[in-house]
Structure formats: C-alpha cells, structure tokens
Coordinates of C-alpha atoms in Angstrom, one line a residue:
D723 CA 164.7 11.7 109.4
P724 CA 161.2 12.0 110.8
S725 CA 160.7 13.6 114.2
L726 CA 158.9 12.0 117.1
L727 CA 155.9 14.2 118.1
Y728 CA 153.8 13.7 121.2
I729 CA 150.3 14.8 120.2
G730 CA 147.8 15.4 123.1
F731 CA 144.1 15.8 122.6
W732 CA 140.8 16.0 124.5
T733 CA 137.8 14.0 123.4
D734 CA 135.0 15.7 121.7
K735 CA 131.9 13.6 120.8
G736 CA 134.0 10.4 120.6
N737 CA 136.9 11.8 118.6
A738 CA 139.8 14.1 119.1
D739 CA 139.1 17.9 119.1
K740 CA 138.9 19.6 115.8
K741 CA 142.3 21.3 115.9
T742 CA 144.1 18.1 116.7
L743 CA 142.3 16.2 113.8
E744 CA 143.3 19.0 111.4
L745 CA 147.0 18.8 112.6
L746 CA 147.0 15.0 112.2
S747 CA 145.7 15.2 108.7
K748 CA 148.7 17.3 107.7
L749 CA 151.7 15.7 109.6
K750 CA 154.2 13.3 108.1
E751 CA 156.1 12.4 111.3
E752 CA 156.2 9.7 113.9
D753 CA 153.6 10.4 116.5
F754 CA 152.7 9.2 120.0
L755 CA 149.0 10.0 120.6
F756 CA 147.6 10.6 124.1
G757 CA 144.2 11.8 125.0
T758 CA 141.7 12.4 127.8
A759 CA 138.0 11.6 127.9
G760 CA 135.8 13.4 130.5
F761 CA 133.4 10.4 130.7
G762 CA 133.1 6.9 129.4
A763 CA 136.2 5.7 131.2
S764 CA 136.5 2.1 130.0
A765 CA 139.1 0.4 127.9
A766 CA 136.4 -0.3 125.2
Y767 CA 135.5 3.4 125.0
F768 CA 139.1 4.6 124.9
E769 CA 139.9 2.1 122.1
K770 CA 136.9 3.4 120.1
V771 CA 138.1 7.0 120.5
L772 CA 141.6 6.1 119.5
G773 CA 140.2 4.2 116.4
Q774 CA 138.4 7.4 115.4
V775 CA 141.5 9.5 115.8
R776 CA 143.7 7.1 113.8
Q777 CA 141.3 7.5 110.8
S778 CA 142.4 11.2 110.6
V779 CA 146.1 10.4 110.5
A780 CA 147.7 11.4 107.2
P781 CA 149.3 8.8 104.9
G782 CA 153.0 8.8 105.7
N783 CA 152.3 9.7 109.4
V784 CA 153.3 6.8 111.6
V785 CA 151.6 6.3 115.0
I786 CA 154.1 4.5 117.2
G787 CA 152.0 4.5 120.3
E788 CA 148.9 5.8 122.0
Y789 CA 147.4 6.3 125.5
M790 CA 144.0 7.4 126.8
C791 CA 143.0 8.3 130.3
Q792 CA 140.1 9.7 132.3
G793 CA 140.0 13.5 132.1
K794 CA 138.0 16.0 134.1
D795 CA 134.2 15.8 133.7
C796 CA 132.5 18.9 132.5
P797 CA 129.6 19.6 134.9
S798 CA 127.5 21.2 132.1
L799 CA 127.5 17.9 130.3
C800 CA 126.4 15.8 133.3
V801 CA 122.7 15.0 133.9
N802 CA 121.6 14.8 137.5
D803 CA 118.7 12.6 138.4
I804 CA 116.3 14.4 140.8

C-alpha cells in the first residue's frame, strides 16, 4: 500500500526549491503538495508554479491534491521605487 505524504515547498524562480524537486523525482507514493510563494500572489501564478512542480513528479507517484498560498516576502528581492 502506498503511503500518503504531505510535501511542502517554497517557490524558487517559479518552481519548487531544488531539494523538493529532487525528492519528488524519486518518490512512488501518494502525495499532497503544498507550497508558498513570496510574491505573485494570484491564482494564475500559483497554478503556474504547481504546473511546474507536477512536471518533476516521478512516474508512479500520484498527486492527490495541492495547495498554494502567499508566503513571506524576502526584502532582498524587493525593488523600492525612489
């Protein structure tokens, strides 16, 4: 019987972080994906990120659900207009 794993990730350049992508490429379980994005908080952006993440899921690994939400902004990535 496959196990259900909850796999959390942070968004890095429109995709999950490298360690999460490596993990997803090796698993053969049932997964629920959840992620945070520091900016770009819109349903369209979140779906784009999840689409990128799903491309790294190994054959035989079943994603049974997914969720994205706004994470904390990284001040070093923000550009301030002066």
